[in-house]
Coordinates of C-alpha atoms in Angstrom, one line a residue:
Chain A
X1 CA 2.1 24.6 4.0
X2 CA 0.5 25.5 1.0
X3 CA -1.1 23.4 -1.7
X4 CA -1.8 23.7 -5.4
X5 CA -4.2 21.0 -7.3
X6 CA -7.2 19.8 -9.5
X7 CA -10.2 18.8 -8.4
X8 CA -10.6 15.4 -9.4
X9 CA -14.0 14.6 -7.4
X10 CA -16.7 15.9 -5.7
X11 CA -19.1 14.3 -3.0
X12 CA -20.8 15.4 -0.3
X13 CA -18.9 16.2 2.1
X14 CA -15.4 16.8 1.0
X15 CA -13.8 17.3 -2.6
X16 CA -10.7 14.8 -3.7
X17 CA -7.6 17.0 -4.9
X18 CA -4.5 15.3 -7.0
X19 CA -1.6 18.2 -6.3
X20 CA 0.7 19.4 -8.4
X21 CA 3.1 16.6 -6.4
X22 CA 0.9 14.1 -7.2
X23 CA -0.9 13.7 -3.7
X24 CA -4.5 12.6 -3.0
X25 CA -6.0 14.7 -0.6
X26 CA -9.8 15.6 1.0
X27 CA -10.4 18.9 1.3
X28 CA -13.1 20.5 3.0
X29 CA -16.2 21.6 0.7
X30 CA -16.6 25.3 -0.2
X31 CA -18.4 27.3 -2.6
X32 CA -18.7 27.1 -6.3
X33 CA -16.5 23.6 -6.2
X34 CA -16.1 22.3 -9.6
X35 CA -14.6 19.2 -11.1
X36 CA -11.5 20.1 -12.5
X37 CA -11.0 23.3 -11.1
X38 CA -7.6 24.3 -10.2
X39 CA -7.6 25.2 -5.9
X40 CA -4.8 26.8 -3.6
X41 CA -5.6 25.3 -0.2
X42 CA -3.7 24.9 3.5
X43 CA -3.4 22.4 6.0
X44 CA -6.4 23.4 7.6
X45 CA -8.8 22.5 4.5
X46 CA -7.6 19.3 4.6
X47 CA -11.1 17.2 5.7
X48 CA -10.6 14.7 8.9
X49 CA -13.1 12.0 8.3
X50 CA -14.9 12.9 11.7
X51 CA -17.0 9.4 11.5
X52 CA -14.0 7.3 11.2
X53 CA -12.1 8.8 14.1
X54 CA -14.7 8.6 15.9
X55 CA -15.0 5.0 15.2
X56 CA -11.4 4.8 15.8
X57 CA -11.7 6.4 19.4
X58 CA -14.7 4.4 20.3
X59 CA -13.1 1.0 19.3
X60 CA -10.0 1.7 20.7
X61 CA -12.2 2.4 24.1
X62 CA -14.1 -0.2 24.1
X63 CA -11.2 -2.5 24.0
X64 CA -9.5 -1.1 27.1
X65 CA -12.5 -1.0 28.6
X66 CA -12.6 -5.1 28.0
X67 CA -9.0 -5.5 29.2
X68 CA -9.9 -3.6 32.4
X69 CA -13.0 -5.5 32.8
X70 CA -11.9 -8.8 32.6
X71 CA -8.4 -8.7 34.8
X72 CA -11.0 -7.1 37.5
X73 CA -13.6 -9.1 37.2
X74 CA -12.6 -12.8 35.6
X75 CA -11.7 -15.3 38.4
X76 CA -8.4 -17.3 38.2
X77 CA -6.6 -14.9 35.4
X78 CA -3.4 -16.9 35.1
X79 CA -5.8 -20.0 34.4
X80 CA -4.6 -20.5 30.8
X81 CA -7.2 -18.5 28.4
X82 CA -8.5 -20.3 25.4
X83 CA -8.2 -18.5 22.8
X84 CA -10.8 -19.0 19.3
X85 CA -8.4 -19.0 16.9
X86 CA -5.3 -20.3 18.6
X87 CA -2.7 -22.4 16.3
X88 CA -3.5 -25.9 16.1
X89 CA -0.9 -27.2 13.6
X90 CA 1.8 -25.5 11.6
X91 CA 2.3 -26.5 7.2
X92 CA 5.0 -25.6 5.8
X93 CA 5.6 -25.4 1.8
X94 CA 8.8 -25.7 0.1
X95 CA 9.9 -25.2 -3.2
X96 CA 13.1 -22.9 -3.1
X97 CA 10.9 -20.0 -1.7
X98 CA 9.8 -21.3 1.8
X99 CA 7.0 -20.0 3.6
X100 CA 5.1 -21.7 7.0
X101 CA 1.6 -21.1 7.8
X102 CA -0.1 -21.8 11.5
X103 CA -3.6 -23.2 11.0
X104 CA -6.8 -23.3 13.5
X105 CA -8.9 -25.5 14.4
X106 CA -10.7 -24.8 11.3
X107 CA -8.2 -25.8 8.8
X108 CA -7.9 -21.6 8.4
X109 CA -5.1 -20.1 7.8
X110 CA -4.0 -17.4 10.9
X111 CA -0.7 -16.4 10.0
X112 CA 2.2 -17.0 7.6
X113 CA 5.4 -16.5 7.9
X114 CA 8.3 -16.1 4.6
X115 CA 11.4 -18.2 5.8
X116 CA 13.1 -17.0 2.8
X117 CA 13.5 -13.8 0.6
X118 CA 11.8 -15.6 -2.1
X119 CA 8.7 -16.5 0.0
X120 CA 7.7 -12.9 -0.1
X121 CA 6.8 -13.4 -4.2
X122 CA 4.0 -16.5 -3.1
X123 CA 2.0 -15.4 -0.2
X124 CA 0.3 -12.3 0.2
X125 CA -2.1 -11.3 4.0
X126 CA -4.9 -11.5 1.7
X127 CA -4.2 -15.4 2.3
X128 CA -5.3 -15.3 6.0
X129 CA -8.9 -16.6 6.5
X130 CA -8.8 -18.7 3.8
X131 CA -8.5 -23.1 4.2
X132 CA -5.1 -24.4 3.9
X133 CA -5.8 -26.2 0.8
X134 CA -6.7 -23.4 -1.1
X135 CA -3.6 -21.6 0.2
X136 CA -1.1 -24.0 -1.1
X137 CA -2.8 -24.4 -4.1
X138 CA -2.3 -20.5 -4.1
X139 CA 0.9 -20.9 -3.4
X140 CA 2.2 -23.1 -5.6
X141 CA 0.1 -21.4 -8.6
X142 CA 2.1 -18.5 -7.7
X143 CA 5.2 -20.1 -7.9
X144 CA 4.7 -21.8 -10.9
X145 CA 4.0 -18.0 -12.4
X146 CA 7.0 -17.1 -10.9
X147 CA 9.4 -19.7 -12.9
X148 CA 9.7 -21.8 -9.2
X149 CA 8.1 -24.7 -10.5
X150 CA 9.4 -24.8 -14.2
X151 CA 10.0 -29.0 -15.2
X152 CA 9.1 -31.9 -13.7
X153 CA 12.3 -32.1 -11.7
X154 CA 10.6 -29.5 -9.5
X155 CA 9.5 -30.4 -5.6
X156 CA 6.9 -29.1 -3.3
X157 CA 7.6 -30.1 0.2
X158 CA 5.3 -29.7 2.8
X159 CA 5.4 -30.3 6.0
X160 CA 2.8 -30.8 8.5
X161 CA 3.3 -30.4 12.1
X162 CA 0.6 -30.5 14.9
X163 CA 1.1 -28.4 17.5
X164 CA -2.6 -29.4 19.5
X165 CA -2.3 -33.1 19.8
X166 CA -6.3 -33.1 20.8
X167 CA -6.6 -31.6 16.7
X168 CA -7.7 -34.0 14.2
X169 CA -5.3 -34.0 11.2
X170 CA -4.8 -36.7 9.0
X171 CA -2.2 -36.7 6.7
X172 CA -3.4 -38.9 4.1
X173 CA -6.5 -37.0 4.5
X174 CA -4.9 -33.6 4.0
X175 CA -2.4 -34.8 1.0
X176 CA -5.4 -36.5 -0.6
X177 CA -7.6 -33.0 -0.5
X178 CA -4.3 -31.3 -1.9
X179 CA -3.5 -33.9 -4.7
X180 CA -7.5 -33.7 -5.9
X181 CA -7.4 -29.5 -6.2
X182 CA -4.3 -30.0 -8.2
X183 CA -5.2 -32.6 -10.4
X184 CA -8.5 -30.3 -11.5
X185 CA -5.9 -28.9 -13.4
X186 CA -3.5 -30.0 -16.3
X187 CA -1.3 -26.9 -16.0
X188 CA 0.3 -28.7 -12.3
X189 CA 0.1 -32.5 -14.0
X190 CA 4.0 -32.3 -13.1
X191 CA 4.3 -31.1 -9.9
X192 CA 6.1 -33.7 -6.9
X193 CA 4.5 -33.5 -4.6
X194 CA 6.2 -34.7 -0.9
X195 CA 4.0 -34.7 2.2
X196 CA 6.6 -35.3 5.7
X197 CA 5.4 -35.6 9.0
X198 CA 7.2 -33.2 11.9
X199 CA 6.3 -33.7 15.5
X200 CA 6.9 -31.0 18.5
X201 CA 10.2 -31.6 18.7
X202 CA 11.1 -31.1 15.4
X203 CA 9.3 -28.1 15.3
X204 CA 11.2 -26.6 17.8
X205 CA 14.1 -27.8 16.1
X206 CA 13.4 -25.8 13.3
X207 CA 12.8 -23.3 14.8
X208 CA 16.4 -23.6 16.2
X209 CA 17.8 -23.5 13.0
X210 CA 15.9 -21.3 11.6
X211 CA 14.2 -23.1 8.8
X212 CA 10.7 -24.9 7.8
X213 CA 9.4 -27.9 9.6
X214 CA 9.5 -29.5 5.9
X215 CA 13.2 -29.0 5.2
X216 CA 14.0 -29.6 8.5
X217 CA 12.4 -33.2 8.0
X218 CA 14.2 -33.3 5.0
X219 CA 17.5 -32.5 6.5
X220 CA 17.2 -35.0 9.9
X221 CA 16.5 -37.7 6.9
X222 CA 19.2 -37.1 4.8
X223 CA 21.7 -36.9 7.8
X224 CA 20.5 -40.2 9.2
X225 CA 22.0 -41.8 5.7
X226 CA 25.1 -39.4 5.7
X227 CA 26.3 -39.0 9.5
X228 CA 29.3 -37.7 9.0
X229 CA 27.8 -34.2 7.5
X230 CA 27.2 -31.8 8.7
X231 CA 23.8 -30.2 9.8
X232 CA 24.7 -26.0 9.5
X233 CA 26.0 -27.0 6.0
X234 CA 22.9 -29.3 5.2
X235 CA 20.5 -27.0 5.8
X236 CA 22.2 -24.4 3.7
X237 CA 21.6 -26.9 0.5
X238 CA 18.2 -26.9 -1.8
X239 CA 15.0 -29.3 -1.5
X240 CA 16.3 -30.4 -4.7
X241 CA 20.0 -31.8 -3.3
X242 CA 18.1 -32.9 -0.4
X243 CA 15.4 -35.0 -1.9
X244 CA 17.7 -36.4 -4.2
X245 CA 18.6 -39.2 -2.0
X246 CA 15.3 -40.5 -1.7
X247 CA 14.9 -40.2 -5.5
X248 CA 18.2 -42.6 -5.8
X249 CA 16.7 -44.9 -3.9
X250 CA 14.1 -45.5 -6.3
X251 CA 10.9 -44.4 -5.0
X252 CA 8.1 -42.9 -6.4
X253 CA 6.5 -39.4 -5.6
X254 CA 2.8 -38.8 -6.0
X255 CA 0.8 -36.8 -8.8
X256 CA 3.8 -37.4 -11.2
X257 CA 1.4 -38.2 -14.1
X258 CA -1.6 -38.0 -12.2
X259 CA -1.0 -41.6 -10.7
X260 CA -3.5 -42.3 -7.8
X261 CA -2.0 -42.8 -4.7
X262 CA 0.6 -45.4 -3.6
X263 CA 0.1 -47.8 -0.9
X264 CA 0.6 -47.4 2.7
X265 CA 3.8 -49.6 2.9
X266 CA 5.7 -47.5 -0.1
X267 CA 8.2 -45.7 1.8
X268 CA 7.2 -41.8 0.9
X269 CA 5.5 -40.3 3.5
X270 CA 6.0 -42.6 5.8
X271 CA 6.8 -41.5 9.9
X272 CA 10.1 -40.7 10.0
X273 CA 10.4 -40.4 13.7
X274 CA 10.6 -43.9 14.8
X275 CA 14.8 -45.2 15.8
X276 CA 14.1 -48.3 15.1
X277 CA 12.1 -47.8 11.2
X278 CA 15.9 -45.8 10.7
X279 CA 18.2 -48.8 12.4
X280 CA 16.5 -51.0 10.1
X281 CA 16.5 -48.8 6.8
X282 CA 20.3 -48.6 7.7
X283 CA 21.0 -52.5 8.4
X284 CA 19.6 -52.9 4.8
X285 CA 21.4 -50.6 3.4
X286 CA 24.4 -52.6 4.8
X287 CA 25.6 -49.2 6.6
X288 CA 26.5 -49.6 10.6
X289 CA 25.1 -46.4 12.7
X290 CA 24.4 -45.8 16.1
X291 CA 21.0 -45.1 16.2
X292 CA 21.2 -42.0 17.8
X293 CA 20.6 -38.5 16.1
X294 CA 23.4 -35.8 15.8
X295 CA 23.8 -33.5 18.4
X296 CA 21.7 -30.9 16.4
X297 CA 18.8 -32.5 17.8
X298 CA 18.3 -30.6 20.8
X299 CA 15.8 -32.0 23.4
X300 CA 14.4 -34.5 21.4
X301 CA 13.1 -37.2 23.3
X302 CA 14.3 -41.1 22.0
Chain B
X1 CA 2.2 31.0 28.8
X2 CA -0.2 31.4 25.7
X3 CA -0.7 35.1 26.2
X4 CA 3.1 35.8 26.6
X5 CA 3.9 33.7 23.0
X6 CA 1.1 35.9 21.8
X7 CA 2.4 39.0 23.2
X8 CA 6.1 38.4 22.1
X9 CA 4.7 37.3 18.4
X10 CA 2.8 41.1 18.0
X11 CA 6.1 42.7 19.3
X12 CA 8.2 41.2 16.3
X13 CA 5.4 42.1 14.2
X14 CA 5.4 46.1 15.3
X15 CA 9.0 45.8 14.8
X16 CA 9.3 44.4 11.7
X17 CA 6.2 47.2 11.0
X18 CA 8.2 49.8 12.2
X19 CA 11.3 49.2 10.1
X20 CA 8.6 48.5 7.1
X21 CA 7.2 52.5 7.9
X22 CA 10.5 53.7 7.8
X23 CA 11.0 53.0 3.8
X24 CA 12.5 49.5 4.3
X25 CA 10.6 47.8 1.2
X26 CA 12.8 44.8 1.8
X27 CA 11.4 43.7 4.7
X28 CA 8.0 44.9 3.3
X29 CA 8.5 42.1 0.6
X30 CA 10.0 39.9 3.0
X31 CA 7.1 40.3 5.5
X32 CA 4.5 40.4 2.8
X33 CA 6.0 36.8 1.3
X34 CA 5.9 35.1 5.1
X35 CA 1.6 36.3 5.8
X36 CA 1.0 34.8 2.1
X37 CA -0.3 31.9 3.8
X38 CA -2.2 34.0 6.1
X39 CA -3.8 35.8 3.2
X40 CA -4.7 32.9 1.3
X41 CA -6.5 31.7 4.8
X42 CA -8.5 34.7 5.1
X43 CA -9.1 35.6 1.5
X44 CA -10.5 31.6 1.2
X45 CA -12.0 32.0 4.5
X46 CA -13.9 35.3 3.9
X47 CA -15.1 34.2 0.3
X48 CA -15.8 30.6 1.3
X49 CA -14.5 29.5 -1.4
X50 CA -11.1 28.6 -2.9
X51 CA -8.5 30.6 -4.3
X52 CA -7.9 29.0 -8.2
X53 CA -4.4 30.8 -8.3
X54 CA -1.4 33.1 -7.8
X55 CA -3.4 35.4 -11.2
X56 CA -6.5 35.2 -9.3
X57 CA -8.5 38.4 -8.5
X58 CA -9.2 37.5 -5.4
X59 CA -5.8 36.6 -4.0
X60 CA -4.4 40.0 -5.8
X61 CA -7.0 42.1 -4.1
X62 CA -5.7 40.1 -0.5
X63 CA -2.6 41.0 -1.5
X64 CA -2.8 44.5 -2.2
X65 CA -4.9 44.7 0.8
X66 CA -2.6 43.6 3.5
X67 CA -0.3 46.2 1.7
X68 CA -2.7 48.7 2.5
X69 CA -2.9 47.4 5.4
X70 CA 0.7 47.5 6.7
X71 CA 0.8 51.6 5.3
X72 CA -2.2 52.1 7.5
X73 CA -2.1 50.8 10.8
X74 CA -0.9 52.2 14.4
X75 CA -0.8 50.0 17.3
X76 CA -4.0 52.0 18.7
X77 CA -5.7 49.8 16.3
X78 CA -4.9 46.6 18.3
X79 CA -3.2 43.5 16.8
X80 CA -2.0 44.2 13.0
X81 CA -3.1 40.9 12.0
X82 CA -7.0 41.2 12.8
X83 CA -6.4 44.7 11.4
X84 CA -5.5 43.2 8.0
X85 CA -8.1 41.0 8.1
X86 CA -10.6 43.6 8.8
X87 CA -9.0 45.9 5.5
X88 CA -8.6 42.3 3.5
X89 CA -12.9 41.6 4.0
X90 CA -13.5 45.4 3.4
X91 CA -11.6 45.2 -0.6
X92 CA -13.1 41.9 -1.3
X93 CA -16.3 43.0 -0.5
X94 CA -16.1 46.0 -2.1
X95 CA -14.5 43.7 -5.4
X96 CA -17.8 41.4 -5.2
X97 CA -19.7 44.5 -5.3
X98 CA -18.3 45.9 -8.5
X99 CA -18.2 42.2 -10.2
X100 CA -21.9 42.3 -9.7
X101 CA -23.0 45.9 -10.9
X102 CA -20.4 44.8 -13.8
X103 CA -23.0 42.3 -15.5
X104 CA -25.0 43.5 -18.3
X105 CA -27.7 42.5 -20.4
X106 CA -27.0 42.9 -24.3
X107 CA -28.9 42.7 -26.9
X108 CA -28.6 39.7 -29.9
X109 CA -27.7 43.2 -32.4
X110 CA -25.2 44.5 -30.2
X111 CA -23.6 40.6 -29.8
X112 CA -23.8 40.4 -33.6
X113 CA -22.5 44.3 -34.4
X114 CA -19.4 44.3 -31.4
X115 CA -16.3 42.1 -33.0
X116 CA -14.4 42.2 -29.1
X117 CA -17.9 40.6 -27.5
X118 CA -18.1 37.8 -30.1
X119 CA -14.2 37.2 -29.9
X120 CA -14.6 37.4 -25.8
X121 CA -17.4 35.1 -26.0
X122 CA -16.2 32.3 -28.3
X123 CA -13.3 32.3 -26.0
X124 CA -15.3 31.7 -23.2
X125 CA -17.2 28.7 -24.9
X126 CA -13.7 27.6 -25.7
X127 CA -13.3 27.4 -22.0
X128 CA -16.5 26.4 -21.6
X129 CA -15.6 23.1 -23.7
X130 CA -12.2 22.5 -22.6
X131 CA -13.8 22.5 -18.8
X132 CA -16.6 19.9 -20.1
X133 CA -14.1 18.2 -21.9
X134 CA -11.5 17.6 -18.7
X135 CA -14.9 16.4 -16.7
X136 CA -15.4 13.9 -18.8
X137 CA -11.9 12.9 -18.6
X138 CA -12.2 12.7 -15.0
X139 CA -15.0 10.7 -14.8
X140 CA -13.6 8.5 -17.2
X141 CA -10.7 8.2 -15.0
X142 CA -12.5 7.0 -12.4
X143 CA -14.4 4.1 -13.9
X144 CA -10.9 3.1 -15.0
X145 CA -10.0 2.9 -11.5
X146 CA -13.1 0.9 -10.6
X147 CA -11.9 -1.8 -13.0
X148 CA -9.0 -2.4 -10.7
X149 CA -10.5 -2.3 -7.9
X150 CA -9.7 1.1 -6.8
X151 CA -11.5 4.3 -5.2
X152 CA -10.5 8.1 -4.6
X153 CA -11.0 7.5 -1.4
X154 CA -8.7 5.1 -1.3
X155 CA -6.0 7.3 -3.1
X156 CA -6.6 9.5 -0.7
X157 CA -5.5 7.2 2.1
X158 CA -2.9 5.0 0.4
X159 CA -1.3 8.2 -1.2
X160 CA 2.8 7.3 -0.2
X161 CA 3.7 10.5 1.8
X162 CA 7.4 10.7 1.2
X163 CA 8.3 12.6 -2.0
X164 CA 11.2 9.7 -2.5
X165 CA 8.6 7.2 -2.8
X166 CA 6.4 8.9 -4.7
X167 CA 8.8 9.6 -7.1
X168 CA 10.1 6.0 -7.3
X169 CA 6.5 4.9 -7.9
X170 CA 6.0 7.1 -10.2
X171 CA 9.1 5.9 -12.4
X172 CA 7.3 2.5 -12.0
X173 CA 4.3 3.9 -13.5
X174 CA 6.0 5.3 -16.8
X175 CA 8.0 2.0 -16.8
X176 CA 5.1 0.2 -17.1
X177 CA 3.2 2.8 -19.6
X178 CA 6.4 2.6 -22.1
X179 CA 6.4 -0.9 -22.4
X180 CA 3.7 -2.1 -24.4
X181 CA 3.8 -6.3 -23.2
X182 CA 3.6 -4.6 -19.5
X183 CA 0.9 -2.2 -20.0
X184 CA -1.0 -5.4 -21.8
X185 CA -0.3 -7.3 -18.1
X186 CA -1.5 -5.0 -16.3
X187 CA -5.1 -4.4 -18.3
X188 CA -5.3 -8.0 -19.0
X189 CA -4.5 -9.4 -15.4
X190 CA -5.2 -6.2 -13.2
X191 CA -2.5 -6.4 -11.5
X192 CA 1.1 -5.4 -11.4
X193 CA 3.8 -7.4 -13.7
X194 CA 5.7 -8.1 -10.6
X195 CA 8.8 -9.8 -12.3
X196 CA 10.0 -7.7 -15.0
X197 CA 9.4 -4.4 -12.5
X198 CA 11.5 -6.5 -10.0
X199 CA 13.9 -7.2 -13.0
X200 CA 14.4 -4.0 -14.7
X201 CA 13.7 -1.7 -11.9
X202 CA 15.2 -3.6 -9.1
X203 CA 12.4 -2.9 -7.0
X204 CA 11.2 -4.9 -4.2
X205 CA 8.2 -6.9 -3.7
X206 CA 6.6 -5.2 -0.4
X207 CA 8.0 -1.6 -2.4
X208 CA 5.6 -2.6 -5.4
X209 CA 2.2 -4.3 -2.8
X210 CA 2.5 -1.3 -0.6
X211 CA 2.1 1.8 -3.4
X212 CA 0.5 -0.6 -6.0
X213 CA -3.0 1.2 -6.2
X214 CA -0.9 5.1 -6.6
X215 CA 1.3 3.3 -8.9
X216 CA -2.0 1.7 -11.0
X217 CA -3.5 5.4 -10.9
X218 CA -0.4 6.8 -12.4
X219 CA -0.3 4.6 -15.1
X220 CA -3.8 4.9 -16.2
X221 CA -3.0 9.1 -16.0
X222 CA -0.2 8.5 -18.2
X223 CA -2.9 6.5 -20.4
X224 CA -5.3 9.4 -20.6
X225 CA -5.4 12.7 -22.2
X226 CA -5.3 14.2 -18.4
X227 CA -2.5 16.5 -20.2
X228 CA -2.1 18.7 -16.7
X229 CA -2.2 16.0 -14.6
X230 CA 0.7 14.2 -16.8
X231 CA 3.0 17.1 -16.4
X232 CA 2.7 16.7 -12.8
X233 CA 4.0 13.4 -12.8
X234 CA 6.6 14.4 -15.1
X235 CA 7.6 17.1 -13.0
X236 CA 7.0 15.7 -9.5
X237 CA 10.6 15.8 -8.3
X238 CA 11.5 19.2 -9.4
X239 CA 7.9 21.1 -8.0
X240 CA 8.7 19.4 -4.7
X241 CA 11.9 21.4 -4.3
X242 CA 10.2 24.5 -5.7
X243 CA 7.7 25.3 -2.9
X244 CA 5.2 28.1 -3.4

């Protein structure tokens, strides 16, 4: 194929065409190369970066060479390998766009993953590497840019789910180091903030039905008030609808107003796993239930 | 197996060479038109240096060369294509030759007395300053890239290869450079205004993250008096149909 361009930079080994079909290419240095000098060149003058794919070869050797080495040479290979920067806990953040992120040991982030179209807008891979808190802080800045978080009828759920019982996470902890980043600024004084617990089993529940640890709280809570629903048509409805019941029921969210936090025995993030914490709530209520979950459930233990 | 492709290539070639003898001028053109690559190789390769265009000395002497070369080879010569390269190196040397002896040394009297040198000589400075001029332009280019972030180098790698996309990105680009609040977004924030592009343009997120650095060069062309370079982008769909 032949090629047709300016060159648009010189160094010392290779010159940088734009062509006439607005493609960057390196081309191999001849004589008399001047900046913005118009070239005819061919495949062939296109430069390989040498150095790089010799990197590429090497490091791309070096870790078969490793494979090989340690399913020869390691004892007891089906022994369960640890790994550095396996998952210790998944957070998930809700807004309308909903997005999960599976955290290490370090409170760093390792992977993400958009449960929604929307999601895509908030999170970027430059996120990985970075602590949790200053993703969702991230996060929700980004949402706010993008009209998610408009008034202060807006939540953010998130839900925190350990997947390493041995891992350390506190949740008052965690929502504490959360609430103080956002309270450095005015701009998020009206964001609701709602911190839900999720344990293995609902995490593999969600996973079931395909949406966030954090919704999925929100859902199991919402269908332990109205059993008759229905969970694949609950799960379709917004954090908004969903929260709503808790709001009718008069309790208070944190940061609305930058108020400190509220006291253990308010009901918001308290443990929603426990049977009997959700018999009681319902005797109160003056409903009668059966104190079992919907067959949605799957697996969970009682 | 090598030699037999080899061997079946040159006996198309002393066919087609055969028919070319015989007055077809035809497949002269024709075969002429499918070795313009080869010339351009071998011209660029004998030189060491790059042909500037189709109106370039160089490449007409190649040209005119292989011609010559087609008229005056018989198989006894061995293959016709290292024949044509041989006849190609002799003209071009013999060119380089003349372009040397060509110089000469006037004096400041004959400069001032001959109207045709001082016309051909203030056109040359004209060139002279239009070449500086487009340097500068490039470099300045550059350091505009650096703001955001952004190398050659990179280009270079993060160029999109399909002409579709290019093309798509490049509509983003002049999107972006005709509307003045966007243009404002991107110098202000360095970054893409993802929402109205999204709105206006219907164009997706990962579309926009994955060619955002061509798409950020293509605006700041746009932005610059890189007039050549512009009509590139203007023209990028219809030069990609029209190949050399």
């Amino acid at each position: 194929m032949i090629y047709k361009g300016l060159i648009i930079d010189i160094s010392d080994d290779y010159a940088i065409v734009l062509t006439d079909k607005v493609e960057y290419y390196k081309v191999v240095k001849k004589e008399n190369l001047s900046l913005g000098e118009n070239i005819i060149f061919l495949e062939d003058d296109i430069y390989i970066d040498k150095i790089k794919n010799i990197k590429k070869i090497v490091s791309y050797a070096a870790v078969l060479l490793l494979i090989i080495i340690s399913s020869v040479f390691i004892p007891n290979a089906n022994k369960k390998i640890e790994y550095i920067n396996a998952p210790v806990a998944i957070i998930s953040l809700d807004i309308n766009p909903s997005v999960e992120y599976e955290i290490d040991k370090n409170n760093r982030l390792i992977n993400y993953t958009e449960k929604n179209e929307d999601a895509s807008l908030i999170v970027n891979k430059e996120m990985i590497g970075k602590e949790i808190k200053d993703i969702l802080y991230e996060t929700i800045e980004n949402a706010k840019e993008f009209n998610y978080l408009k008034s202060n009828d807006d939540f953010v759920i998130i839900g925190v789910g350990l997947i390493d019982n041995s891992f350390d996470l506190s949740l008052e902890v965690f929502e504490k180091d959360l609430l103080e980043k956002l309270k450095g600024n005015e701009y998020y004084n009206d964001i609701n903030l709602y911190v839900i617990e999720a344990n293995k089993d609902d995490i593999e529940a969600s996973r079931e039905n395909k949406i966030s640890i954090g919704k999925y709280k929100l859902c199991d809570n919402y269908i332990k008030k109205h059993q008759d629903a229905d969970f694949n048509h609950i799960k379709n409805m917004n954090v908004k609808e969903l929260i709503q019941d808790t709001i009718n029921e008069g309790n208070q969210y944190r940061n609305r107003g930058n108020k400190d936090l509220v006291p253990q025995n308010n009901r918001i993030n308290q443990k929603v796993n426990s049977e009997e914490e959700t018999i009681q709530d319902n005797k109160q209520n003056g409903g009668s239930q059966k104190g079992h979950r919907k067959q949605h459930q799957k697996g969970k233990k009682k | 197996m090598a030699h037999l492709m080899i061997f079946h290539k040159n006996k198309s070639i002393l066919k087609r060479i055969e028919k070319i003898n015989n007055g077809d001028i035809n497949e002269r053109n024709k075969f002429i038109q499918d070795y313009i690559p080869f010339i351009i190789k071998n011209v660029s390769k004998i030189l060491n240096m790059y042909i500037e265009s189709e109106n370039s000395d160089e490449y007409m002497i190649g040209l005119e060369a292989f011609n010559e070369a087609l008229d005056k080879y018989d198989s006894s010569r061995g293959s016709f294509l290292s024949f044509s390269i041989l006849v190609i190196r002799s003209r071009l040397i013999d060119y380089k030759r003349k372009e040397k002896s060509s110089i000469e040394i006037i004096s400041f009297d004959q400069y001032k007395e001959n109207e045709g040198l001082r016309e051909y000589s203030e056109l040359a400075i004209d060139e002279y300053n239009h070449s500086t001029d487009l340097q500068l332009e490039l470099m300045e280019f550059k350091n505009k890239l650096k703001g955001f972030n952004i190398t050659l180098n990179e280009l270079t790698d993060h160029c999109p290869k399909h002409i579709d996309t290019r093309t798509e990105a490049i509509k983003t680009a002049k999107y972006i450079y005709e509307h003045e609040k966007e243009k404002e977004f991107l110098y202000q924030k360095k970054r893409l205004p993802y929402i109205q592009i999204q709105k206006d343009l219907c164009q997706s997120r990962k579309f926009l993250d994955r060619n955002k650095k061509f798409i950020i060069a293509s605006v700041l062309i746009l932005d610059s008096n890189l007039d050549l370079i512009k009509t590139y982008l203007c023209d990028v769909e219809r030069r990609s149909k029209n190949d050399l």
